[in-house]
Coordinates of C-alpha atoms and ligand atoms in Angstrom, one line a residue:
M1 CA 98.2 131.0 89.8
T2 CA 98.5 132.0 86.1
P3 CA 97.7 129.4 83.6
D4 CA 101.1 129.4 81.8
T5 CA 103.2 129.2 85.2
D6 CA 104.3 125.3 86.1
Y7 CA 104.7 125.9 89.9
N8 CA 106.2 121.6 90.1
L9 CA 108.7 122.8 87.7
Q10 CA 109.7 126.2 89.3
L11 CA 109.8 123.7 92.7
F12 CA 111.9 121.1 91.2
Q13 CA 114.7 123.9 89.7
R14 CA 114.7 125.4 93.3
A15 CA 114.9 122.0 95.0
Q16 CA 117.9 121.1 92.7
K17 CA 120.0 123.7 93.8
V18 CA 119.4 122.7 98.0
I19 CA 119.0 118.9 97.4
P20 CA 120.9 116.3 95.4
G21 CA 118.5 115.8 92.3
G22 CA 116.0 117.7 94.2
V23 CA 114.4 114.9 96.1
N24 CA 115.0 113.2 99.5
S25 CA 114.7 109.8 98.0
P26 CA 115.9 109.1 94.3
V27 CA 112.5 107.3 92.4
R28 CA 110.6 110.8 93.3
A29 CA 112.7 112.4 90.7
F30 CA 111.0 110.8 87.5
K31 CA 114.6 109.8 86.2
A32 CA 113.2 106.8 85.1
V33 CA 110.1 108.3 83.0
G34 CA 111.6 111.7 82.8
G35 CA 109.5 115.0 83.2
T36 CA 108.7 116.9 86.3
P37 CA 108.1 115.4 89.4
R38 CA 104.9 116.5 90.6
F39 CA 105.2 118.2 94.3
V40 CA 102.4 117.7 96.6
S41 CA 100.7 120.3 98.3
R42 CA 97.9 118.4 100.0
A43 CA 96.5 115.1 100.0
Q44 CA 93.0 114.1 101.1
G45 CA 91.4 110.2 100.6
A46 CA 92.3 108.8 97.4
Y47 CA 93.8 112.3 95.9
F48 CA 96.5 114.7 96.2
W49 CA 97.1 118.0 94.7
D50 CA 100.0 118.9 93.1
A51 CA 101.5 122.7 93.3
N52 CA 99.6 123.7 90.1
G53 CA 96.5 122.8 92.1
K54 CA 95.8 119.7 89.8
R55 CA 93.9 117.0 91.4
H56 CA 95.5 113.4 91.0
I57 CA 94.2 110.1 91.6
D58 CA 96.8 108.5 94.1
Y59 CA 97.9 104.7 93.3
I60 CA 101.0 105.1 95.3
G61 CA 99.9 106.5 98.7
S62 CA 103.3 107.2 99.8
W63 CA 104.4 103.7 98.8
G64 CA 101.8 101.9 100.5
P65 CA 101.2 103.4 104.2
M66 CA 98.1 105.4 103.3
I67 CA 96.3 102.0 103.1
L68 CA 93.0 103.9 104.8
G69 CA 93.7 107.0 102.1
H70 CA 95.1 110.4 103.3
G71 CA 93.6 112.1 106.1
H72 CA 91.2 109.5 107.7
H73 CA 89.7 111.0 110.5
S74 CA 90.2 108.6 113.0
V75 CA 93.9 108.5 112.4
V76 CA 94.0 112.6 112.4
E77 CA 92.0 112.4 115.7
A78 CA 94.6 110.0 117.3
V79 CA 98.0 111.9 115.6
Q80 CA 96.4 115.6 116.9
K81 CA 95.9 114.1 120.1
A82 CA 99.2 112.5 120.3
I83 CA 100.9 115.7 119.8
L84 CA 99.6 117.7 122.4
E85 CA 100.9 114.8 124.8
G86 CA 104.3 115.4 123.5
F87 CA 106.5 114.5 120.5
S88 CA 109.1 112.4 121.7
F89 CA 110.5 111.4 125.1
G90 CA 113.3 108.9 124.8
A91 CA 111.4 106.9 127.6
P92 CA 108.9 104.1 127.2
T93 CA 105.4 104.9 127.0
E94 CA 102.4 102.6 127.0
R95 CA 101.5 103.3 123.6
E96 CA 104.4 101.4 122.3
V97 CA 103.4 98.2 124.5
E98 CA 99.7 98.5 122.8
L99 CA 101.2 98.9 119.5
A100 CA 103.2 95.9 119.7
E101 CA 100.6 93.9 121.5
E102 CA 98.5 94.5 118.4
I103 CA 101.5 93.6 115.9
L104 CA 101.9 90.6 117.5
S105 CA 97.8 89.7 117.7
L106 CA 97.9 89.7 113.8
V107 CA 101.0 88.2 113.2
P108 CA 100.9 85.2 115.1
S109 CA 104.8 84.0 114.0
M110 CA 106.3 87.0 116.0
D111 CA 106.3 86.2 119.9
M112 CA 108.3 89.6 120.3
V113 CA 108.6 92.8 118.1
R114 CA 111.2 95.8 118.3
L115 CA 110.1 99.2 117.0
V116 CA 112.2 101.3 114.9
S117 CA 112.0 104.2 112.5
S118 CA 112.4 102.9 109.0
G119 CA 112.2 99.5 106.9
T120 CA 115.9 100.1 106.0
E121 CA 117.1 100.2 109.9
A122 CA 114.6 97.1 110.7
G123 CA 115.8 95.1 108.2
M124 CA 119.6 95.9 108.7
S125 CA 119.0 95.4 112.4
A126 CA 117.3 91.8 111.7
I127 CA 120.2 90.6 109.6
R128 CA 122.4 91.8 112.7
L129 CA 120.0 89.8 114.9
A130 CA 120.2 86.7 112.6
R131 CA 124.0 86.7 112.4
G132 CA 124.3 87.2 116.1
A133 CA 121.7 84.3 116.7
T134 CA 123.2 81.9 114.7
G135 CA 126.8 82.6 115.2
R136 CA 127.2 82.7 111.1
S137 CA 128.1 85.9 108.8
K138 CA 126.7 84.7 105.2
I139 CA 123.4 86.1 104.5
L140 CA 121.3 85.0 101.4
K141 CA 119.1 87.5 99.1
F142 CA 117.3 87.4 95.6
E143 CA 117.6 89.5 92.7
G144 CA 115.3 92.2 92.4
C145 CA 114.1 92.2 96.1
Y146 CA 115.0 95.6 97.7
H147 CA 115.4 95.6 101.6
G148 CA 116.3 98.8 102.4
H149 CA 119.7 100.5 101.5
A150 CA 121.8 99.1 104.5
D151 CA 125.4 98.5 102.7
A152 CA 125.5 94.6 102.8
L153 CA 122.2 94.5 100.8
L154 CA 123.2 97.0 97.9
V155 CA 124.6 94.2 96.2
K156 CA 124.1 92.2 92.7
A157 CA 124.7 88.7 92.0
G158 CA 128.6 87.5 91.6
S159 CA 129.7 85.6 88.4
G160 CA 128.7 81.9 90.0
L161 CA 127.3 80.1 92.7
A162 CA 130.3 79.8 94.5
T163 CA 131.3 83.5 94.3
F164 CA 129.3 86.2 96.7
G165 CA 128.1 89.4 95.7
N166 CA 129.1 92.7 93.9
P167 CA 128.4 96.2 95.2
T168 CA 125.4 97.9 93.2
S169 CA 126.6 101.6 95.0
A170 CA 129.5 103.3 95.0
G171 CA 130.7 103.8 98.7
V172 CA 130.0 100.2 99.4
P173 CA 133.5 98.5 99.9
A174 CA 133.4 94.8 98.2
E175 CA 134.6 93.4 101.8
V176 CA 131.1 94.4 103.1
V177 CA 129.0 92.4 100.7
Q178 CA 131.4 89.6 100.5
H179 CA 129.4 87.7 102.9
T180 CA 126.1 88.2 100.6
L181 CA 124.8 85.7 98.2
V182 CA 122.6 86.9 95.7
L183 CA 120.1 84.4 93.7
E184 CA 117.8 84.6 91.0
Y185 CA 113.7 84.9 92.5
N186 CA 111.7 81.7 91.9
N187 CA 114.6 79.3 90.7
I188 CA 114.7 76.3 93.1
E189 CA 117.0 74.4 91.4
Q190 CA 119.8 77.4 92.1
L191 CA 118.3 78.1 95.7
E192 CA 119.0 74.1 96.2
E193 CA 122.6 74.2 94.9
A194 CA 123.5 77.2 96.8
F195 CA 122.2 75.4 100.2
V196 CA 124.2 72.5 99.5
L197 CA 127.4 74.9 98.8
H198 CA 126.6 77.4 101.6
G199 CA 123.9 76.4 103.7
K200 CA 126.1 75.5 106.9
E201 CA 127.6 78.7 107.0
L202 CA 124.0 80.8 106.0
A203 CA 122.9 83.3 109.0
C204 CA 119.6 83.9 107.3
L205 CA 117.7 83.9 103.9
M206 CA 115.6 87.2 103.2
I207 CA 113.0 87.5 100.9
E208 CA 109.9 90.0 99.7
P209 CA 107.5 87.2 99.6
I210 CA 105.7 89.3 96.9
A211 CA 108.1 91.2 95.4
G212 CA 107.2 95.0 95.3
N213 CA 110.4 96.3 94.3
M214 CA 110.4 94.7 90.9
N215 CA 106.8 95.8 90.3
F216 CA 104.6 92.8 91.5
V217 CA 106.1 89.2 91.5
R218 CA 104.9 86.6 93.7
A219 CA 107.1 84.0 95.0
S220 CA 105.8 80.5 93.9
V221 CA 104.5 78.4 96.4
P222 CA 106.9 75.4 95.8
F223 CA 109.7 78.0 95.9
M224 CA 108.6 79.2 99.1
Q225 CA 108.1 75.9 100.6
R226 CA 111.7 74.8 99.5
C227 CA 113.1 78.0 101.2
R228 CA 111.1 77.0 104.4
E229 CA 112.4 73.5 104.3
L230 CA 116.0 74.5 103.4
C231 CA 116.3 77.0 105.9
T232 CA 115.0 74.4 108.7
Q233 CA 117.4 71.9 107.5
Y234 CA 120.6 73.7 107.5
G235 CA 119.8 75.9 110.5
A236 CA 119.4 79.1 108.7
L237 CA 116.9 82.2 109.9
F238 CA 114.1 82.6 107.3
I239 CA 113.5 86.3 107.2
F240 CA 110.2 87.6 105.6
D241 CA 110.7 91.5 104.6
E242 CA 107.2 92.6 105.0
V243 CA 108.0 96.2 104.8
M244 CA 105.5 96.5 101.7
T245 CA 103.4 93.8 102.3
G246 CA 102.5 93.5 105.9
F247 CA 99.1 94.7 106.4
R248 CA 98.7 95.6 102.9
V249 CA 98.1 92.2 101.1
A250 CA 96.2 90.6 104.2
L251 CA 95.3 91.2 107.6
G252 CA 97.7 88.5 108.6
S253 CA 100.3 89.9 105.9
A254 CA 102.0 87.9 103.3
Q255 CA 102.9 85.1 105.5
A256 CA 99.0 84.4 106.1
V257 CA 98.7 84.1 102.3
Y258 CA 101.4 81.5 102.1
A259 CA 100.3 80.0 105.2
K260 CA 96.7 79.1 103.1
A261 CA 98.7 77.4 100.4
I262 CA 101.5 75.8 102.8
P263 CA 99.8 74.6 106.2
G264 CA 101.7 75.7 109.2
F265 CA 103.9 78.1 107.0
E266 CA 106.0 80.5 109.3
P267 CA 109.1 82.6 108.9
D268 CA 111.4 83.1 111.7
I269 CA 111.8 87.0 111.6
T270 CA 109.3 89.1 110.2
V271 CA 110.5 92.7 109.1
M272 CA 107.7 95.4 108.9
G273 CA 107.4 99.1 107.9
K274 CA 105.0 101.1 105.8
V275 CA 101.2 100.3 106.9
I276 CA 102.3 99.8 110.2
G277 CA 103.5 103.8 110.7
G278 CA 100.2 104.7 109.0
G279 CA 102.6 107.3 106.9
M280 CA 104.9 108.3 110.0
P281 CA 108.5 107.0 110.5
L282 CA 107.7 103.5 112.0
A283 CA 109.0 100.1 111.1
A284 CA 109.7 96.8 113.1
F285 CA 111.3 93.4 113.4
G286 CA 110.1 90.4 115.3
G287 CA 110.1 86.9 115.5
K288 CA 110.3 84.0 118.1
R289 CA 111.1 84.7 121.4
A290 CA 114.4 82.5 121.4
V291 CA 116.1 84.5 118.5
M292 CA 114.4 88.1 120.1
V293 CA 115.8 87.5 123.4
Q294 CA 119.7 88.0 121.6
L295 CA 118.6 91.7 121.2
A296 CA 120.1 94.6 123.8
P297 CA 119.3 94.9 126.5
L298 CA 118.5 91.2 127.0
G299 CA 121.0 89.9 124.8
P300 CA 124.5 90.9 122.8
V301 CA 122.8 91.8 119.8
Y302 CA 122.8 95.6 119.8
Q303 CA 120.3 97.7 118.3
A304 CA 119.1 101.2 119.3
G305 CA 117.0 104.3 118.2
T306 CA 116.6 107.7 119.8
L307 CA 113.1 108.2 118.2
S308 CA 112.3 104.4 118.3
G309 CA 108.8 104.1 119.0
N310 CA 108.2 107.8 118.8
P311 CA 104.5 108.8 120.8
V312 CA 103.2 110.5 117.3
A313 CA 104.3 107.9 115.1
T314 CA 103.0 104.6 117.5
A315 CA 99.6 106.8 117.6
C316 CA 99.4 107.0 113.8
G317 CA 100.3 103.4 113.2
L318 CA 97.7 102.0 116.2
A319 CA 94.6 104.1 114.7
T320 CA 95.6 102.6 111.5
L321 CA 95.7 98.8 112.6
R322 CA 92.6 99.7 114.3
E323 CA 90.6 100.7 111.2
I324 CA 92.4 97.7 109.0
R325 CA 90.9 94.9 111.5
K326 CA 87.4 95.9 111.1
P327 CA 85.5 93.2 109.6
G328 CA 85.4 92.9 105.8
F329 CA 88.1 95.4 105.5
Y330 CA 90.7 93.3 103.3
E331 CA 87.4 92.0 101.2
A332 CA 86.1 95.4 100.1
L333 CA 89.8 96.6 99.5
G334 CA 91.0 93.1 97.4
A335 CA 87.7 93.7 95.7
K336 CA 88.3 97.1 94.6
T337 CA 92.2 96.4 93.4
Q338 CA 90.6 93.3 91.4
K339 CA 88.2 95.9 89.6
L340 CA 90.7 98.2 89.0
M341 CA 93.1 95.3 87.0
A342 CA 90.3 94.0 85.1
G343 CA 89.4 97.4 83.8
L344 CA 92.9 98.1 82.9
K345 CA 93.2 94.8 81.5
G346 CA 90.0 95.2 79.6
A347 CA 91.0 98.6 78.2
A348 CA 94.4 97.2 77.1
D349 CA 92.6 94.3 75.3
L350 CA 90.8 96.7 73.3
A351 CA 93.6 98.3 72.0
G352 CA 95.3 94.8 71.5
V353 CA 98.0 95.9 74.0
P354 CA 99.7 92.9 75.6
F355 CA 99.0 93.5 79.2
S356 CA 99.0 91.0 82.3
V357 CA 97.9 92.1 85.7
D358 CA 98.4 90.7 89.4
S359 CA 97.2 91.5 92.7
E360 CA 96.9 90.7 96.5
G361 CA 94.8 92.9 98.7
G362 CA 95.3 96.4 98.2
M363 CA 98.7 96.1 96.2
F364 CA 98.9 95.3 92.4
G365 CA 101.1 95.4 89.5
F366 CA 100.7 95.1 85.8
F367 CA 103.3 94.6 83.0
L368 CA 103.3 95.4 79.1
F369 CA 103.6 91.5 79.0
D370 CA 101.3 88.6 77.8
A371 CA 102.3 86.9 80.7
L372 CA 103.6 87.4 84.2
P373 CA 107.3 87.6 85.3
Q374 CA 108.7 85.4 87.3
N375 CA 111.9 87.0 88.0
Y376 CA 113.7 90.2 88.1
A377 CA 115.7 89.9 84.6
T378 CA 111.9 89.1 82.9
V379 CA 110.7 92.4 84.6
M380 CA 113.6 94.6 83.4
T381 CA 113.0 93.4 79.4
T382 CA 109.6 95.9 79.5
D383 CA 109.9 98.3 76.6
N384 CA 111.0 101.7 78.7
T385 CA 109.7 103.8 76.1
R386 CA 106.0 102.1 76.2
F387 CA 105.9 102.1 79.6
N388 CA 106.8 105.6 79.9
T389 CA 103.9 106.6 77.2
L390 CA 101.7 104.6 79.5
F391 CA 102.9 106.5 83.1
H392 CA 103.0 110.2 81.3
G393 CA 99.5 109.7 79.8
M394 CA 97.9 108.8 82.9
L395 CA 99.5 111.3 84.7
D396 CA 98.1 113.9 82.3
R397 CA 94.6 112.6 82.8
G398 CA 95.1 112.9 86.3
V399 CA 96.1 109.5 87.6
Y400 CA 98.8 109.0 89.7
F401 CA 100.8 105.6 89.1
A402 CA 104.6 104.7 90.1
P403 CA 107.1 107.0 88.0
A404 CA 109.1 103.9 87.7
L405 CA 108.2 99.8 85.8
Y406 CA 109.8 98.5 88.6
E407 CA 107.5 99.5 91.5
A408 CA 104.1 98.0 92.7
G409 CA 100.6 100.1 92.7
F410 CA 98.5 100.5 96.0
M411 CA 94.6 100.6 96.3
S412 CA 93.7 102.6 99.3
A413 CA 90.1 102.2 101.3
A414 CA 89.3 105.6 100.3
H415 CA 89.2 105.1 96.9
T416 CA 85.8 104.8 95.3
D417 CA 84.2 103.2 92.1
A418 CA 84.0 106.4 90.3
D419 CA 87.9 106.8 90.8
I420 CA 88.2 103.5 89.3
A421 CA 86.1 104.2 86.4
E422 CA 87.6 107.4 85.7
T423 CA 91.2 105.6 85.9
V424 CA 89.9 103.0 83.5
A425 CA 88.8 105.5 81.2
A426 CA 91.9 107.3 81.3
A427 CA 93.7 103.9 80.2
T428 CA 91.4 103.2 77.3
E429 CA 92.6 106.6 75.7
V430 CA 96.1 106.2 76.9
F431 CA 96.4 102.2 75.5
K432 CA 95.5 103.7 72.1
L433 CA 98.8 105.7 72.1
L434 CA 100.6 102.4 72.5
Ligands
PLP1 C1 110.3 100.3 101.5 C2 110.6 98.8 101.6 C3 112.2 98.9 102.4 C4 112.6 100.0 103.1 O1 111.8 100.9 104.1 P1 112.3 102.6 104.4 O2 111.2 103.2 105.4 O3 112.2 103.1 102.9 O4 113.7 102.7 104.6 C5 112.3 97.6 103.0 N1 111.7 96.7 102.3 C6 111.0 96.7 101.6 C7 110.3 95.3 100.9 C8 110.4 97.9 101.2 O5 109.1 97.9 100.3

């Protein structure tokens, strides 16, 4: 490399000629923050190196899956071994059974689980299952929660509680979202009104328990409890989308966090992704036996996948789960995350910048506000210019946070105290620019 050549820019220009926007998932294009996306050439532990050979401390970790850090030796070993045995068979394998058993042993609300290849697919299938199992059509979701890009979920609130949603993407016919009701996150009053109006027609309520697609917003305990009670009362299935939070916020996932505050708390269906694949395309949905037996080939709800339960992906996921279930894993991960949050908060305070932080296990969020927001509308009042100054200031100093203010951050087991200290030192400089 010659010092004045920007290989990230060269690659981005080349990519834009052959891939829409130069990326295979929109947020990677840096549209929200401006500038040139970093093309990753390799990664190890807590770091990745971009096309210019520059090292970054990675707080995205593939948007959550890399909880052990990149290239963990036991995961690499498991994947190498699996690859030599074959890439894909389209027939069942013992490893799928092992992974299913492992997931169920860690998340007791599920009696059975089906493996698929992406969170989108898992969420979409969970909704079909809920509709098939209840014989009802309507579904309820919350503004700011992302459940993948299935048509029925690309929707924003209609004009009132009596009206259903409007599409948020071209190509989604209004008819397809006419059964989707969108409510404000953490608004108990609106939730109760919606159930009075539509509760008996609802197949399911789907929620991100800790919403990581509006940065980091927790469902309050009373709100969560009310969701559970109303679903039970009206016979709607309660779907926890734990694609991001699953095995990320605690060994038992977000449902275990809420069960501490609400005794006996359980969702009816859980959707998983990200960490369970350890960086390979793998996701899952599971729930109570009575619901899961509605799925084909046992029941009338169709669902299938050529690469579902892929032998390399399941090897990667299994090896990952076996590491994270070791004693003390989440205590250490959570302590590191808290240390980073306290460091960033301290740096912001020093510069007099309004700042609030929250985290659970290895997932975190920070806001340029004094108080933590409770819903999407508040998150979106963030000053974009200030956020972008923060993002690019950190990026220039080799720290990679999410290139959009509505995304969470992720700690891995590979991050060291020195990485955290380096991050906080960079933030101390950057906050002075705000
Ligand atoms: C990432 C994510 C999805 C979608 O998963 P993909 O694998 O990207 O399709 C769904 N729900 C939540 C909560 C997510 O964070």
